[in-house]
Coordinates of C-alpha atoms and ligand atoms in Angstrom, one line a residue:
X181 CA 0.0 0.0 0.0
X182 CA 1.4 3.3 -0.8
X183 CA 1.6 6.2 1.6
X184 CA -1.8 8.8 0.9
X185 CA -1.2 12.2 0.7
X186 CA -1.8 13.6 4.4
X187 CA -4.8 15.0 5.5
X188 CA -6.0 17.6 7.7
X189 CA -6.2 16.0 10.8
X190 CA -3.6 13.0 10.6
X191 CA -1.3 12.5 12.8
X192 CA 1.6 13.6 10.5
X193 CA 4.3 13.4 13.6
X194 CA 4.9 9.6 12.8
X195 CA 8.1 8.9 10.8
X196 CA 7.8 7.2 7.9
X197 CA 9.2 3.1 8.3
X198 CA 9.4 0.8 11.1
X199 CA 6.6 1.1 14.3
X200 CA 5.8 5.0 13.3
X201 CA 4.8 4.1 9.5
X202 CA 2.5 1.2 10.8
X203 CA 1.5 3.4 13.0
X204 CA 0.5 5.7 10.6
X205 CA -1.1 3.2 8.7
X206 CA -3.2 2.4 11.7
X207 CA -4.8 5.2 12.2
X208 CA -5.4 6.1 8.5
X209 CA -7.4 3.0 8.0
X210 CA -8.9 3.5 11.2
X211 CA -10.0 7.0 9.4
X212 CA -11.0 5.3 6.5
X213 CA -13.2 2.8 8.4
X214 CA -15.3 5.3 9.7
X215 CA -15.5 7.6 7.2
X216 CA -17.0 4.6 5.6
X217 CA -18.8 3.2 8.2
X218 CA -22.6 2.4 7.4
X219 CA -24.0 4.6 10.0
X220 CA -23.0 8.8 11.2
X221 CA -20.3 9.3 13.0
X222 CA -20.5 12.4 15.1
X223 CA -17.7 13.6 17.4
X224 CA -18.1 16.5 20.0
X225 CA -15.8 17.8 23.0
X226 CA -16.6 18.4 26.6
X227 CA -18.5 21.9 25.1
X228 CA -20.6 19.9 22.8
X229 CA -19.2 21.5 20.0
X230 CA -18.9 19.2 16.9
X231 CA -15.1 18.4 15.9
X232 CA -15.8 15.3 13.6
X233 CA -18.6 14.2 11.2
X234 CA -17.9 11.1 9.2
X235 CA -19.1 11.4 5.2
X236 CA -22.2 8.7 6.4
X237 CA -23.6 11.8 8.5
X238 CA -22.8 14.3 5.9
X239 CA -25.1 12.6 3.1
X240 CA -27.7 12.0 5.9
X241 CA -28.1 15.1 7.5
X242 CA -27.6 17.1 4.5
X243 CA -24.5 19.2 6.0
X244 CA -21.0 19.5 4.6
X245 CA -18.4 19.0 7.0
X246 CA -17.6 22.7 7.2
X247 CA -21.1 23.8 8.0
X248 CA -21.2 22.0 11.2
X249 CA -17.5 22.0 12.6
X250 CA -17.4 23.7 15.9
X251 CA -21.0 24.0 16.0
X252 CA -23.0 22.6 18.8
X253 CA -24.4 19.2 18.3
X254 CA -27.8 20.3 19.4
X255 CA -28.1 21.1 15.8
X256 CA -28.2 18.1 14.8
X257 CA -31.4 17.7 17.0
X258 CA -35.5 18.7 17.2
X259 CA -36.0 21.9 19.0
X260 CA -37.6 20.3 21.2
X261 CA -35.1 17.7 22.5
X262 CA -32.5 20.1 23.5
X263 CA -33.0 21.5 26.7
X264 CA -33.1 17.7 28.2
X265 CA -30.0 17.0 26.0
X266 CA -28.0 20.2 27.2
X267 CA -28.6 18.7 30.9
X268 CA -28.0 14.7 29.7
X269 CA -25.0 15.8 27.8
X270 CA -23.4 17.9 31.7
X271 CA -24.4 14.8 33.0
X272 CA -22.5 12.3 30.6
X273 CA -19.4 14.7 30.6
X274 CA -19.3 13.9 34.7
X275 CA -19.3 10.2 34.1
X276 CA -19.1 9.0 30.6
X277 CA -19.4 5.6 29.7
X278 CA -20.5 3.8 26.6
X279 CA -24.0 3.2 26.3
X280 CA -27.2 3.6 24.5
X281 CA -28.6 6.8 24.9
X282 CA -32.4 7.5 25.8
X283 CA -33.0 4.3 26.6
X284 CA -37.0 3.6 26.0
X285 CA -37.4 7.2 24.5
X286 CA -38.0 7.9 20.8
X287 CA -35.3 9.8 19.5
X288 CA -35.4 11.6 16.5
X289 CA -32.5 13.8 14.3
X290 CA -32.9 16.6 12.4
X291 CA -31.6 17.2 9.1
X292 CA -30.5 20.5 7.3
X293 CA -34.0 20.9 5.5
X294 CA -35.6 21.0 8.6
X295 CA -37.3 17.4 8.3
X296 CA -36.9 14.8 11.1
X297 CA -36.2 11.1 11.1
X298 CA -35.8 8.5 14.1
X299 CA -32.8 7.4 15.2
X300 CA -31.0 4.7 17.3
X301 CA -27.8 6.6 19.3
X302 CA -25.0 4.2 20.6
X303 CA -22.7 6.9 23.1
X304 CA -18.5 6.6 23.7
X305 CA -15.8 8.4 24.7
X306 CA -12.5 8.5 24.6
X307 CA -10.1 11.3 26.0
X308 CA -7.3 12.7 23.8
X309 CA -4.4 15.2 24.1
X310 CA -7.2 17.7 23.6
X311 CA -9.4 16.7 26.1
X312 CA -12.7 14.5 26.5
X313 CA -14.4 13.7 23.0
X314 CA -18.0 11.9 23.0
X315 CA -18.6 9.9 19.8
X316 CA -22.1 9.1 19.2
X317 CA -23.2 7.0 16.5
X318 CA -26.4 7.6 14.8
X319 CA -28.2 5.1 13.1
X320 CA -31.5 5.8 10.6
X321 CA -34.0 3.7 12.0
X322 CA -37.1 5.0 9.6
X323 CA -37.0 2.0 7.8
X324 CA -37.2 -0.3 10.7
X325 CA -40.1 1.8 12.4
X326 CA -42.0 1.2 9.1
X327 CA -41.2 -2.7 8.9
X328 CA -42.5 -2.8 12.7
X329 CA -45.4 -0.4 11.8
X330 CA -46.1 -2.6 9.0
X331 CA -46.5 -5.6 10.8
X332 CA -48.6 -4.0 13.8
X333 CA -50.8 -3.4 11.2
X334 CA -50.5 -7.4 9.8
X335 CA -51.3 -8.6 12.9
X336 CA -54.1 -5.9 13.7
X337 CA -55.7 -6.9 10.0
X338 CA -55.2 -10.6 11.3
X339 CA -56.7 -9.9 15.3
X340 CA -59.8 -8.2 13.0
X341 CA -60.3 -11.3 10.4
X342 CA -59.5 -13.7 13.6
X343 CA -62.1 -12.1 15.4
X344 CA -64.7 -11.4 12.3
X345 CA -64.2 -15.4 11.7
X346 CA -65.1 -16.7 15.4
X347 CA -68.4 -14.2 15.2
X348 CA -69.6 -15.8 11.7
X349 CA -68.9 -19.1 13.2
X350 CA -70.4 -18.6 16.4
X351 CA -72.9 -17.0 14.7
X352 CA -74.3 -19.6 12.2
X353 CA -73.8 -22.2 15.0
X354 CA -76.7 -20.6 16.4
X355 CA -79.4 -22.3 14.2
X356 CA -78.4 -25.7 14.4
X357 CA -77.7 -25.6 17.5
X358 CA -81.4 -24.1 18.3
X359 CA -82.8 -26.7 16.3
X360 CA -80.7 -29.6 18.3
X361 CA -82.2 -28.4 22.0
X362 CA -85.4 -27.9 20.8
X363 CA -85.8 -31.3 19.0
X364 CA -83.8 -33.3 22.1
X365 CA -86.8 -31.4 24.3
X366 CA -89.7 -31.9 21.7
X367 CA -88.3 -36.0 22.2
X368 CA -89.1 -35.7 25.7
X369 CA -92.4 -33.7 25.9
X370 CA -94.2 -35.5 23.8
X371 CA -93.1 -38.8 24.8
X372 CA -94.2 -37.8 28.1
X373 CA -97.7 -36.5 26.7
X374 CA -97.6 -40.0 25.5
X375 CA -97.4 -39.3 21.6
X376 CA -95.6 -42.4 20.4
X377 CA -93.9 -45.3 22.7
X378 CA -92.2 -44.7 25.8
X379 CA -88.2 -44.5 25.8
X380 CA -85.8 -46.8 27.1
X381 CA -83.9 -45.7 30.1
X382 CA -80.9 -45.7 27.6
X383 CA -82.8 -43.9 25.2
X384 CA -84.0 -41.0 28.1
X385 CA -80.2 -40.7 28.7
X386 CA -78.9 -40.3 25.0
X387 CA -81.5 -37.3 25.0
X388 CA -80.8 -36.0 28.1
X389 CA -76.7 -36.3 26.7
X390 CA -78.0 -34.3 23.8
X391 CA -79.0 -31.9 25.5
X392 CA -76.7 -31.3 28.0
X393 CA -73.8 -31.1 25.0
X394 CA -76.1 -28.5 23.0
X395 CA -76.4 -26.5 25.9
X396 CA -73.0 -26.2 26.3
X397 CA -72.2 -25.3 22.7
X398 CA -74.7 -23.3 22.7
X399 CA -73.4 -21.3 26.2
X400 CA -70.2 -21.5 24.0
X401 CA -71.0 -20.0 21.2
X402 CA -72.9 -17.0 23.1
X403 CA -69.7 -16.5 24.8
X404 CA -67.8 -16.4 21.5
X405 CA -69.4 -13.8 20.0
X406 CA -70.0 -11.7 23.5
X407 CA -65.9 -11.9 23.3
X408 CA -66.1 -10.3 19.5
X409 CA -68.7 -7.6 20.5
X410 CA -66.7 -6.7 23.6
X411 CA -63.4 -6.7 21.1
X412 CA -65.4 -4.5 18.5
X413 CA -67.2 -2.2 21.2
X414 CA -70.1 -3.2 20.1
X415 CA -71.6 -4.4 23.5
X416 CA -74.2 -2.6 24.4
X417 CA -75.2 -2.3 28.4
X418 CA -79.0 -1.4 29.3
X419 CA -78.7 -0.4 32.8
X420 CA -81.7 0.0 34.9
X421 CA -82.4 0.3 39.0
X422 CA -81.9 -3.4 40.2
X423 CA -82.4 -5.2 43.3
X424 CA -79.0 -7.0 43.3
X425 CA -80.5 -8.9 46.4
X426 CA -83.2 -10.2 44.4
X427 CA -81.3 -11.1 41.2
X428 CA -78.6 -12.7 43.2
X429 CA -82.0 -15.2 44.9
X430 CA -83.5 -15.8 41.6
X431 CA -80.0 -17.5 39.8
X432 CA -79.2 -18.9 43.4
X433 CA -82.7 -21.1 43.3
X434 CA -82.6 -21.6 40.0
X435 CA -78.5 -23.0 40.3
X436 CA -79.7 -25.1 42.9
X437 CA -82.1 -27.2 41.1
X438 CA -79.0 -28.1 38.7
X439 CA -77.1 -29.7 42.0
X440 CA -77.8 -32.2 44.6
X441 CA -73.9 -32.3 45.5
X442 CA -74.0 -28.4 46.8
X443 CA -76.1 -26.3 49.0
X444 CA -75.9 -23.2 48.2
X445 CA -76.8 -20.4 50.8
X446 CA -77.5 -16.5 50.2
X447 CA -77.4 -14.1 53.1
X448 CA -77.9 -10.5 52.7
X449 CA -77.4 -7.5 55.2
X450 CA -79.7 -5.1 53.8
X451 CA -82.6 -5.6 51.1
X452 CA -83.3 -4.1 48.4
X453 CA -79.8 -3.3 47.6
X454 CA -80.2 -1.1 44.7
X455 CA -77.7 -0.9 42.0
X456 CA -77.6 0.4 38.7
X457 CA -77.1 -2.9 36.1
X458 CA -78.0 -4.5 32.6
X459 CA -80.0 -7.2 34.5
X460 CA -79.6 -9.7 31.9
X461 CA -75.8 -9.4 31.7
X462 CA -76.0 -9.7 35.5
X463 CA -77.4 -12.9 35.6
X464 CA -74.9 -13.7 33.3
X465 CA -71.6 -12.4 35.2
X466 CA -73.6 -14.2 38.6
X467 CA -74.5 -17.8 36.8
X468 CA -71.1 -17.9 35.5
X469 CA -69.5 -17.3 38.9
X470 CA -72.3 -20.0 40.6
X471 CA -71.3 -22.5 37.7
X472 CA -67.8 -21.7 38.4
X473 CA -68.0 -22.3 41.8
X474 CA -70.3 -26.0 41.4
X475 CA -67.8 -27.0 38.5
X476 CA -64.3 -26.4 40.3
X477 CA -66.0 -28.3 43.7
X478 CA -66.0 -31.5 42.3
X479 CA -66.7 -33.6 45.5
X480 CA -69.6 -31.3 46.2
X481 CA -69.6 -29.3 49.3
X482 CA -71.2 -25.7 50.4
X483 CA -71.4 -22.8 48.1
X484 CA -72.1 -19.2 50.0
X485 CA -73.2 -16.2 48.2
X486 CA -72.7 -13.1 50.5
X487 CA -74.4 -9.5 50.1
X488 CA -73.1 -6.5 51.6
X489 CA -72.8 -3.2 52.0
X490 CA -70.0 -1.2 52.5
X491 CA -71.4 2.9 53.4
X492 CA -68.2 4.6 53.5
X493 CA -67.6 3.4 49.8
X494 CA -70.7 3.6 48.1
X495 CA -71.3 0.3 47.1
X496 CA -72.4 -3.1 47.4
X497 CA -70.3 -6.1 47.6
X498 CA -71.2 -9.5 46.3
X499 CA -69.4 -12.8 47.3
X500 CA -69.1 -16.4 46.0
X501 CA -67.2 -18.9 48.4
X502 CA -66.5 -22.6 47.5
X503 CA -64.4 -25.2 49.1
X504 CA -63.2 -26.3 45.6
X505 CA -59.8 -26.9 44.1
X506 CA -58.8 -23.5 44.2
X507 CA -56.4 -21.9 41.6
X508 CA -52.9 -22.3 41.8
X509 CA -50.9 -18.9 43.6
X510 CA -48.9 -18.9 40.4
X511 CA -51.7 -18.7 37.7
X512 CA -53.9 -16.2 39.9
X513 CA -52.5 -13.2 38.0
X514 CA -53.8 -14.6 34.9
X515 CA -56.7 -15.9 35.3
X516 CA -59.1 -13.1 34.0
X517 CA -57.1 -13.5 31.1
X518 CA -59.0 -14.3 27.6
X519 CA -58.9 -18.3 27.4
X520 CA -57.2 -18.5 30.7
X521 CA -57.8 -21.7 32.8
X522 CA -55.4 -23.1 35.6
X523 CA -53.8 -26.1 35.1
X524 CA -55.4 -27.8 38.2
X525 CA -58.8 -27.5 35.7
X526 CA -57.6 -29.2 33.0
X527 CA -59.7 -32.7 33.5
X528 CA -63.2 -30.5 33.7
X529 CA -64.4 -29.1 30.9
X530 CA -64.1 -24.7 30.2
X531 CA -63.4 -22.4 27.9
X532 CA -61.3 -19.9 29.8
X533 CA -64.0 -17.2 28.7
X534 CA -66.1 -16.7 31.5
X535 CA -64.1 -15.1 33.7
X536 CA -63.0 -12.9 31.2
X537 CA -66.5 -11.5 30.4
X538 CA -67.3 -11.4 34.1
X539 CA -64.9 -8.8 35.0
X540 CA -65.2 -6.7 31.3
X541 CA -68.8 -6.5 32.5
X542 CA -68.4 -5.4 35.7
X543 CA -65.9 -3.2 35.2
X544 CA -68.4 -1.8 32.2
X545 CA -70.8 -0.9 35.0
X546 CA -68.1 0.8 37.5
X547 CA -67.5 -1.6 39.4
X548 CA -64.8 -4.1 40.5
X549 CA -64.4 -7.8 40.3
X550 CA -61.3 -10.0 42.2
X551 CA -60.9 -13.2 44.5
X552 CA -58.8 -15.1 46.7
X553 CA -58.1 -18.9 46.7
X554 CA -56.3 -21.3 47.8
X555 CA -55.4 -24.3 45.8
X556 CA -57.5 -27.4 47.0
X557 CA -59.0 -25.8 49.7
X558 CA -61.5 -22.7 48.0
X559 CA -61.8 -19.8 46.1
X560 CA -64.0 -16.7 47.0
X561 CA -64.8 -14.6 43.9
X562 CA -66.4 -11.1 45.0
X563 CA -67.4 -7.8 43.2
X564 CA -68.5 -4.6 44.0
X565 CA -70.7 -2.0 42.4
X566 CA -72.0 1.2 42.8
X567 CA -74.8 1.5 45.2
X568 CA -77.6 3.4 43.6
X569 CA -79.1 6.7 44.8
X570 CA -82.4 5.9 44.9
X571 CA -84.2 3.6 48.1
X572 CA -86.8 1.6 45.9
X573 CA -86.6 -0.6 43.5
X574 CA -88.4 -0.5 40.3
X575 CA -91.6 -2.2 39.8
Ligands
ADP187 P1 -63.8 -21.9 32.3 O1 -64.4 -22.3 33.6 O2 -64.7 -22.1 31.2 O3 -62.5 -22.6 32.1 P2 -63.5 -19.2 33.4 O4 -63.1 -18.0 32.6 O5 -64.9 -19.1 34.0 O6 -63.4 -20.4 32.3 O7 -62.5 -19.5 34.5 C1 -61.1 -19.5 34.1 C2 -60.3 -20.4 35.0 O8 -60.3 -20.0 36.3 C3 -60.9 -21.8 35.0 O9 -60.5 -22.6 34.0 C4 -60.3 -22.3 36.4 O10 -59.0 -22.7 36.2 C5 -60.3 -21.1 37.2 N1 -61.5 -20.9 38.1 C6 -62.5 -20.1 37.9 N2 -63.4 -20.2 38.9 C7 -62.9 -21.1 39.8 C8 -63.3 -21.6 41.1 N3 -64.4 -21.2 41.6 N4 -62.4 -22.5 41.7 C9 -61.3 -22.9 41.1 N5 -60.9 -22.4 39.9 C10 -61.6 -21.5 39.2

């Protein structure tokens, strides 16, 4: 390789041959390599003045090297980035070290035309004859950010069609699924009014198994597509003055008729206890917590729903204690979660939805839903809710 001509700026003190022409060498491909180097190259001293720009940040920030020498690198940035860089930069100077700079922010650099583009900023130092230098280097990240924008957008476009799918499925389920129930209970009435020959035990059963499976497809399904209208906002709440104390007796009589293994018990300190609730959704956030609590008692036991009021808060607390399996302590924070179900319930049957529309609806009428368990001794779910204004309840 022959010698270059010098340039402003080499080190021109080392002797030709030997250890000061290697040297030399040295540090003119180190030059080279950053003046080549894929991404900008900007040097500044201890006053943040600019003493080095590689060709990289030339072409990119649309300066020539003379333009910004002895300038302060706050040029290089948004107006509105440099009072917080002024103070990062005194504080760097006290301790340098290499490191990525605004870790977790968005940074972005400004070019010569005025436009802005977001970068990545890797920090070091070194300290020279002439004092401290900071080298940052500046990489263009705008063609990342739109690779990542890009595919936030793929997978939104795929949540949507995910979601548009389960609702057309769930949704033509419905029929045959209405037709299934109501011919598995048109089998039964009429055989009981005596319209054709009476059924084998066997034959009762199968029915009864029909039914029973339809009815939990059907549950199913309406709990697919109450996922998608919650997803889409298109859930609508019809709140009205409720007696919670009333609802909660109605699904606890009618729950009890479906069990012979669990006696369940309400008690109430005050009645009415009015609340303002979609009524129908109610019953739904209350049947699923009941069901939840038969299902994940296996062996039976007592089941105790608890009303309450709490003055000093406003509101009204309802309770649902089993002696069940409980839920694991590690897959408690989870288990609100779409499709979340602990592993101790992996032998009785679920969706993992339930829970998730139980708290999306209370929390959609103010209020507040969470529990406490222990595994394989109980869980207690409990919400609470506004307490209405008003002392009567609606006819
Ligand atoms: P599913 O019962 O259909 O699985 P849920 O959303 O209602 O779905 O409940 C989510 C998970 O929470 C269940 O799979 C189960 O692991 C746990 N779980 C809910 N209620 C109880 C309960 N009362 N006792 C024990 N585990 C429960």
């Amino acid at each position: 390789m022959t010698a270059s001509k010098p340039h402003p700026g080499d080190d021109i003190s080392a002797t030709p041959g030997g250890e000061g022409e290697h040297q030399a060498l040295a540090a003119e491909m180190m030059r080279l390599f950053i003046e080549v180097a894929p991404d900008s190259v900007v040097v500044s001293d201890d006053r943040g003045r600019i003493t080095f720009i590689n060709q990289h940040a030339e072409r990119v920030f649309g300066y020539a090297r003379a333009e910004v020498l002895g300038r302060n690198i706050d040029m290089l940035l948004p107006e509105r980035f440099r009072g917080a860089h002024a103070e990062h930069r005194a504080g760097y100077y006290t301790a340098p070290r290499t490191r990525p700079m605004g870790m977790g922010l968005e940074l972005y650099a400004l070019r010569k035309d005025g436009t802005e583009f977001p970068v990545e900023i890797s920090l070091s130092h070194a300290r020279t004859s002439e004092g401290l230098r900071v080298v940052a280097i500046i990489r263009d990240i705008t063609e990342r950010k739109r690779l990542e924008e890009t595919l936030r957008e793929t997978q939104r476009e795929a949540d949507r069609l995910k979601d548009e799918f389960i609702a057309i499925a769930a949704h033509e389920l419905r029929n045959p699924l209405a037709a299934l129930r109501g011919f598995a209970d048109m089998l039964r009435v009429q055989t009981a009014r005596g319209h054709g020959p009476q059924l084998a035990e066997w034959q009762q059963e199968a029915i009864d198994a029909i039914d029973q499976a339809s009815a939990r497809l059907a549950e199913l399904t309406d709990d697919l597509l109450d996922v998608t209208r919650l997803q889409a906002g298109k859930l609508e709440l019809h709140p009205a003055l409720r007696d919670l104390a009333a609802l909660a007796r109605r699904v606890v009589t009618r729950q009890q008729t479906t069990t012979q293994r669990h006696a369940i018990t309400l008690t109430a300190d005050r009645e009415p206890l009015m609340v303002n609730i979609d009524e129908m959704r109610f019953e739904q956030v209350l049947n699923n917590l009941l069901h939840n609590a038969m299902k994940y008692s296996p062996d039976g036991g007592p089941i105790t729903v608890t009303l309450s009021t709490d003055d000093a808060a406003h509101e009204v607390r309802l309770c649902v204690a089993d002696r069940g399996i409980g839920i694991p302590a590690a897959e408690q924070a989870r288990i609100f979660g779409r499709f979340a179900r602990a592993e101790n319930a992996r032998g009785i049957g679920g969706t993992g939805l339930g829970l998730y529309l139980c708290r999306e609806l209370v929390e959609r009428h103010g209020g507040r839903i969470w529990f406490t368990s222990q595994e394989g001794a109980g869980s207690t779910f409990c919400l609470a809710l506004p307490l209405a204004q008003e002392a009567e309840p609606e006819a």
